[in-house]
């Protein structure tokens, strides 16, 4: 299946029936590599849309709190923040905690002293760049299930081109 002609349109993903038709037709043309389990595309379901299985709508939350005050000669400001972003690929996310303290003091008419302290902690789980998950999801065959009936991670059989299961990798 191909994409639409307009720029910016969503790319169609080849489903299991279309993949079976393509593989069967290729085997007819080249004269070998017929996959008998794909010979009757009408009996097959839609198969796995790997992009739907791997990607998700991602949420972002951002919170901050600041307190400031002081006197004519000394001012302070303390602020803290928390950011959480889900990644668009499953099992990926970003989390950050931050704290900032500013202190300024007008010691004399001609001298002002100030200091600031920034502390942050970042926790990042990036699954999309590991093992080229996006490329694997795009290239994986639609007749490979995400999960096996026993609950394990699905994968292609040994007779065919091997790609890892992108959901299992994530």
PDB file of C-alpha atoms in Angstrom:
ATOM      1  CA  UNK A   1       0.000   0.000   0.000  1.00  0.00           C
ATOM      2  CA  UNK A   2       1.249   3.450  -0.761  1.00  0.00           C
ATOM      3  CA  UNK A   3       0.911   6.852   0.794  1.00  0.00           C
ATOM      4  CA  UNK A   4      -1.401   9.594  -0.361  1.00  0.00           C
ATOM      5  CA  UNK A   5      -0.288  12.108  -2.991  1.00  0.00           C
ATOM      6  CA  UNK A   6      -0.584  15.243  -0.858  1.00  0.00           C
ATOM      7  CA  UNK A   7       2.376  16.517   1.102  1.00  0.00           C
ATOM      8  CA  UNK A   8       1.927  16.239   4.823  1.00  0.00           C
ATOM      9  CA  UNK A   9      -0.542  13.345   4.589  1.00  0.00           C
ATOM     10  CA  UNK A  10      -0.147  10.305   6.789  1.00  0.00           C
ATOM     11  CA  UNK A  11       1.729   7.368   5.285  1.00  0.00           C
ATOM     12  CA  UNK A  12      -0.380   4.236   4.930  1.00  0.00           C
ATOM     13  CA  UNK A  13       1.014   1.102   6.512  1.00  0.00           C
ATOM     14  CA  UNK A  14       0.832  -2.169   4.578  1.00  0.00           C
ATOM     15  CA  UNK A  15      -1.523  -4.525   6.405  1.00  0.00           C
ATOM     16  CA  UNK A  16      -1.225  -8.316   6.552  1.00  0.00           C
ATOM     17  CA  UNK A  17      -3.491  -8.963   3.559  1.00  0.00           C
ATOM     18  CA  UNK A  18      -1.627  -6.447   1.380  1.00  0.00           C
ATOM     19  CA  UNK A  19       1.696  -7.886   2.527  1.00  0.00           C
ATOM     20  CA  UNK A  20       0.526 -11.426   1.652  1.00  0.00           C
ATOM     21  CA  UNK A  21      -0.558 -10.268  -1.832  1.00  0.00           C
ATOM     22  CA  UNK A  22       2.806  -8.582  -2.368  1.00  0.00           C
ATOM     23  CA  UNK A  23       4.850 -11.586  -1.188  1.00  0.00           C
ATOM     24  CA  UNK A  24       2.750 -14.055  -3.184  1.00  0.00           C
ATOM     25  CA  UNK A  25       3.032 -11.929  -6.331  1.00  0.00           C
ATOM     26  CA  UNK A  26       6.795 -11.550  -5.857  1.00  0.00           C
ATOM     27  CA  UNK A  27       7.134 -15.347  -5.532  1.00  0.00           C
ATOM     28  CA  UNK A  28       5.145 -15.782  -8.774  1.00  0.00           C
ATOM     29  CA  UNK A  29       7.419 -13.334 -10.619  1.00  0.00           C
ATOM     30  CA  UNK A  30      10.792 -14.615  -9.367  1.00  0.00           C
ATOM     31  CA  UNK A  31       9.698 -18.258  -9.274  1.00  0.00           C
ATOM     32  CA  UNK A  32      10.773 -19.096  -5.713  1.00  0.00           C
ATOM     33  CA  UNK A  33      10.391 -18.165  -2.036  1.00  0.00           C
ATOM     34  CA  UNK A  34       6.652 -18.847  -1.915  1.00  0.00           C
ATOM     35  CA  UNK A  35       5.329 -18.590   1.652  1.00  0.00           C
ATOM     36  CA  UNK A  36       2.388 -20.980   1.778  1.00  0.00           C
ATOM     37  CA  UNK A  37       0.986 -19.389   4.949  1.00  0.00           C
ATOM     38  CA  UNK A  38       0.373 -16.215   2.908  1.00  0.00           C
ATOM     39  CA  UNK A  39      -1.145 -17.807  -0.216  1.00  0.00           C
ATOM     40  CA  UNK A  40      -4.751 -16.916   0.633  1.00  0.00           C
ATOM     41  CA  UNK A  41      -4.755 -13.238   1.736  1.00  0.00           C
ATOM     42  CA  UNK A  42      -8.558 -13.119   2.047  1.00  0.00           C
ATOM     43  CA  UNK A  43      -8.387 -15.469   5.056  1.00  0.00           C
ATOM     44  CA  UNK A  44      -5.855 -13.310   6.887  1.00  0.00           C
ATOM     45  CA  UNK A  45      -6.717 -10.521   9.289  1.00  0.00           C
ATOM     46  CA  UNK A  46      -5.236  -7.032   9.252  1.00  0.00           C
ATOM     47  CA  UNK A  47      -2.103  -8.128  11.099  1.00  0.00           C
ATOM     48  CA  UNK A  48       0.111  -5.874  13.192  1.00  0.00           C
ATOM     49  CA  UNK A  49       0.430  -2.156  12.605  1.00  0.00           C
ATOM     50  CA  UNK A  50       3.861  -1.790  14.208  1.00  0.00           C
ATOM     51  CA  UNK A  51       3.722   1.980  14.340  1.00  0.00           C
ATOM     52  CA  UNK A  52       0.446   1.841  16.283  1.00  0.00           C
ATOM     53  CA  UNK A  53       1.953  -0.809  18.572  1.00  0.00           C
ATOM     54  CA  UNK A  54       5.120   1.186  19.315  1.00  0.00           C
ATOM     55  CA  UNK A  55       3.970   4.813  19.360  1.00  0.00           C
ATOM     56  CA  UNK A  56       1.493   6.602  21.610  1.00  0.00           C
ATOM     57  CA  UNK A  57       0.122  10.041  22.323  1.00  0.00           C
ATOM     58  CA  UNK A  58       2.447  11.507  24.929  1.00  0.00           C
ATOM     59  CA  UNK A  59       1.543  13.650  27.907  1.00  0.00           C
ATOM     60  CA  UNK A  60       3.583  16.444  29.451  1.00  0.00           C
ATOM     61  CA  UNK A  61       3.214  17.929  32.902  1.00  0.00           C
ATOM     62  CA  UNK A  62       5.143  20.865  34.281  1.00  0.00           C
ATOM     63  CA  UNK A  63       4.867  22.305  37.810  1.00  0.00           C
ATOM     64  CA  UNK A  64       6.761  25.161  39.415  1.00  0.00           C
ATOM     65  CA  UNK A  65       6.661  27.089  42.666  1.00  0.00           C
ATOM     66  CA  UNK A  66       8.586  30.235  43.596  1.00  0.00           C
ATOM     67  CA  UNK A  67       8.879  32.251  46.783  1.00  0.00           C
ATOM     68  CA  UNK A  68      10.690  35.552  47.069  1.00  0.00           C
ATOM     69  CA  UNK A  69      11.058  38.423  49.460  1.00  0.00           C
ATOM     70  CA  UNK A  70      13.518  40.271  51.616  1.00  0.00           C
ATOM     71  CA  UNK A  71      14.344  43.722  52.897  1.00  0.00           C
ATOM     72  CA  UNK A  72      15.593  46.880  51.230  1.00  0.00           C
ATOM     73  CA  UNK A  73      19.169  45.586  51.432  1.00  0.00           C
ATOM     74  CA  UNK A  74      18.697  41.812  51.039  1.00  0.00           C
ATOM     75  CA  UNK A  75      16.476  39.961  48.579  1.00  0.00           C
ATOM     76  CA  UNK A  76      15.991  36.238  48.070  1.00  0.00           C
ATOM     77  CA  UNK A  77      14.135  33.988  45.670  1.00  0.00           C
ATOM     78  CA  UNK A  78      13.699  30.228  45.930  1.00  0.00           C
ATOM     79  CA  UNK A  79      12.073  28.307  43.110  1.00  0.00           C
ATOM     80  CA  UNK A  80      11.524  24.651  42.361  1.00  0.00           C
ATOM     81  CA  UNK A  81      10.127  22.748  39.446  1.00  0.00           C
ATOM     82  CA  UNK A  82       9.055  19.342  38.262  1.00  0.00           C
ATOM     83  CA  UNK A  83       8.697  18.309  34.612  1.00  0.00           C
ATOM     84  CA  UNK A  84       7.502  14.955  33.296  1.00  0.00           C
ATOM     85  CA  UNK A  85       7.175  14.074  29.609  1.00  0.00           C
ATOM     86  CA  UNK A  86       6.086  10.732  28.247  1.00  0.00           C
ATOM     87  CA  UNK A  87       7.967   9.735  25.142  1.00  0.00           C
ATOM     88  CA  UNK A  88       6.077   9.072  21.920  1.00  0.00           C
ATOM     89  CA  UNK A  89       7.521   5.543  21.921  1.00  0.00           C
ATOM     90  CA  UNK A  90       6.353   3.207  24.671  1.00  0.00           C
ATOM     91  CA  UNK A  91       8.681   2.862  27.645  1.00  0.00           C
ATOM     92  CA  UNK A  92      10.371   6.216  26.962  1.00  0.00           C
ATOM     93  CA  UNK A  93      10.057   9.268  29.185  1.00  0.00           C
ATOM     94  CA  UNK A  94      11.838  12.280  30.660  1.00  0.00           C
ATOM     95  CA  UNK A  95      11.653  13.556  34.228  1.00  0.00           C
ATOM     96  CA  UNK A  96      13.395  16.560  35.797  1.00  0.00           C
ATOM     97  CA  UNK A  97      13.452  18.012  39.311  1.00  0.00           C
ATOM     98  CA  UNK A  98      15.027  21.445  39.790  1.00  0.00           C
ATOM     99  CA  UNK A  99      15.763  23.885  42.602  1.00  0.00           C
ATOM    100  CA  UNK A 100      17.147  27.409  42.316  1.00  0.00           C
ATOM    101  CA  UNK A 101      18.142  29.772  45.116  1.00  0.00           C
ATOM    102  CA  UNK A 102      19.124  33.433  44.529  1.00  0.00           C
ATOM    103  CA  UNK A 103      20.397  35.736  47.264  1.00  0.00           C
ATOM    104  CA  UNK A 104      21.393  39.390  46.718  1.00  0.00           C
ATOM    105  CA  UNK A 105      22.677  41.827  49.294  1.00  0.00           C
ATOM    106  CA  UNK A 106      23.474  45.534  48.972  1.00  0.00           C
ATOM    107  CA  UNK A 107      26.389  45.544  51.426  1.00  0.00           C
ATOM    108  CA  UNK A 108      27.317  49.223  50.953  1.00  0.00           C
ATOM    109  CA  UNK A 109      26.289  52.008  48.620  1.00  0.00           C
ATOM    110  CA  UNK A 110      28.909  50.896  46.120  1.00  0.00           C
ATOM    111  CA  UNK A 111      29.006  47.076  46.681  1.00  0.00           C
ATOM    112  CA  UNK A 112      26.318  44.538  45.899  1.00  0.00           C
ATOM    113  CA  UNK A 113      26.990  40.837  46.541  1.00  0.00           C
ATOM    114  CA  UNK A 114      24.904  38.067  45.042  1.00  0.00           C
ATOM    115  CA  UNK A 115      24.925  34.328  44.768  1.00  0.00           C
ATOM    116  CA  UNK A 116      22.832  31.747  43.059  1.00  0.00           C
ATOM    117  CA  UNK A 117      22.606  27.993  43.334  1.00  0.00           C
ATOM    118  CA  UNK A 118      21.025  25.665  40.769  1.00  0.00           C
ATOM    119  CA  UNK A 119      20.418  21.990  41.417  1.00  0.00           C
ATOM    120  CA  UNK A 120      18.644  19.607  39.080  1.00  0.00           C
ATOM    121  CA  UNK A 121      18.166  15.908  38.588  1.00  0.00           C
ATOM    122  CA  UNK A 122      17.187  14.389  35.277  1.00  0.00           C
ATOM    123  CA  UNK A 123      15.930  10.847  34.690  1.00  0.00           C
ATOM    124  CA  UNK A 124      15.628   9.862  31.061  1.00  0.00           C
ATOM    125  CA  UNK A 125      14.475   6.598  29.498  1.00  0.00           C
ATOM    126  CA  UNK A 126      15.059   6.723  25.760  1.00  0.00           C
ATOM    127  CA  UNK A 127      13.840   3.695  23.870  1.00  0.00           C
ATOM    128  CA  UNK A 128      13.504   5.163  20.368  1.00  0.00           C
ATOM    129  CA  UNK A 129      17.220   5.547  19.712  1.00  0.00           C
ATOM    130  CA  UNK A 130      18.200   2.197  21.182  1.00  0.00           C
ATOM    131  CA  UNK A 131      18.419  -0.547  18.564  1.00  0.00           C
ATOM    132  CA  UNK A 132      16.848   1.743  15.927  1.00  0.00           C
ATOM    133  CA  UNK A 133      13.303   1.075  17.134  1.00  0.00           C
ATOM    134  CA  UNK A 134      11.659   3.452  14.672  1.00  0.00           C
ATOM    135  CA  UNK A 135      13.399   1.865  11.666  1.00  0.00           C
ATOM    136  CA  UNK A 136      12.596  -1.600  12.996  1.00  0.00           C
ATOM    137  CA  UNK A 137       8.914  -0.669  13.452  1.00  0.00           C
ATOM    138  CA  UNK A 138       8.728   0.663   9.913  1.00  0.00           C
ATOM    139  CA  UNK A 139      10.448  -2.386   8.393  1.00  0.00           C
ATOM    140  CA  UNK A 140       8.822  -5.142  10.472  1.00  0.00           C
ATOM    141  CA  UNK A 141       6.354  -7.400   8.619  1.00  0.00           C
ATOM    142  CA  UNK A 142       2.649  -7.073   9.467  1.00  0.00           C
ATOM    143  CA  UNK A 143       2.226 -10.849   9.763  1.00  0.00           C
ATOM    144  CA  UNK A 144       4.425 -10.933  12.892  1.00  0.00           C
ATOM    145  CA  UNK A 145       2.353 -10.603  16.083  1.00  0.00           C
ATOM    146  CA  UNK A 146       3.293  -8.220  18.893  1.00  0.00           C
ATOM    147  CA  UNK A 147       2.673 -11.024  21.429  1.00  0.00           C
ATOM    148  CA  UNK A 148       2.441 -14.786  21.048  1.00  0.00           C
ATOM    149  CA  UNK A 149      -0.643 -16.635  22.362  1.00  0.00           C
ATOM    150  CA  UNK A 150       1.455 -17.660  25.386  1.00  0.00           C
ATOM    151  CA  UNK A 151       2.145 -13.999  26.223  1.00  0.00           C
ATOM    152  CA  UNK A 152       5.740 -13.877  24.978  1.00  0.00           C
ATOM    153  CA  UNK A 153       7.140 -11.396  22.496  1.00  0.00           C
ATOM    154  CA  UNK A 154       6.308 -12.255  18.895  1.00  0.00           C
ATOM    155  CA  UNK A 155       9.006 -12.555  16.267  1.00  0.00           C
ATOM    156  CA  UNK A 156       9.551 -13.816  12.743  1.00  0.00           C
ATOM    157  CA  UNK A 157      10.297 -17.465  12.077  1.00  0.00           C
ATOM    158  CA  UNK A 158      13.796 -18.632  11.216  1.00  0.00           C
ATOM    159  CA  UNK A 159      13.017 -19.077   7.504  1.00  0.00           C
ATOM    160  CA  UNK A 160      12.472 -15.380   6.874  1.00  0.00           C
ATOM    161  CA  UNK A 161      14.331 -12.119   7.200  1.00  0.00           C
ATOM    162  CA  UNK A 162      14.950 -11.488  10.888  1.00  0.00           C
ATOM    163  CA  UNK A 163      13.954  -8.260  12.595  1.00  0.00           C
ATOM    164  CA  UNK A 164      13.622  -7.834  16.320  1.00  0.00           C
ATOM    165  CA  UNK A 165      10.229  -7.069  17.785  1.00  0.00           C
ATOM    166  CA  UNK A 166      10.311  -3.265  18.383  1.00  0.00           C
ATOM    167  CA  UNK A 167       7.743  -3.497  21.203  1.00  0.00           C
ATOM    168  CA  UNK A 168       9.849  -6.172  22.888  1.00  0.00           C
ATOM    169  CA  UNK A 169      12.973  -4.029  22.478  1.00  0.00           C
ATOM    170  CA  UNK A 170      11.213  -0.989  23.978  1.00  0.00           C
TER     171      UNK A 170
END
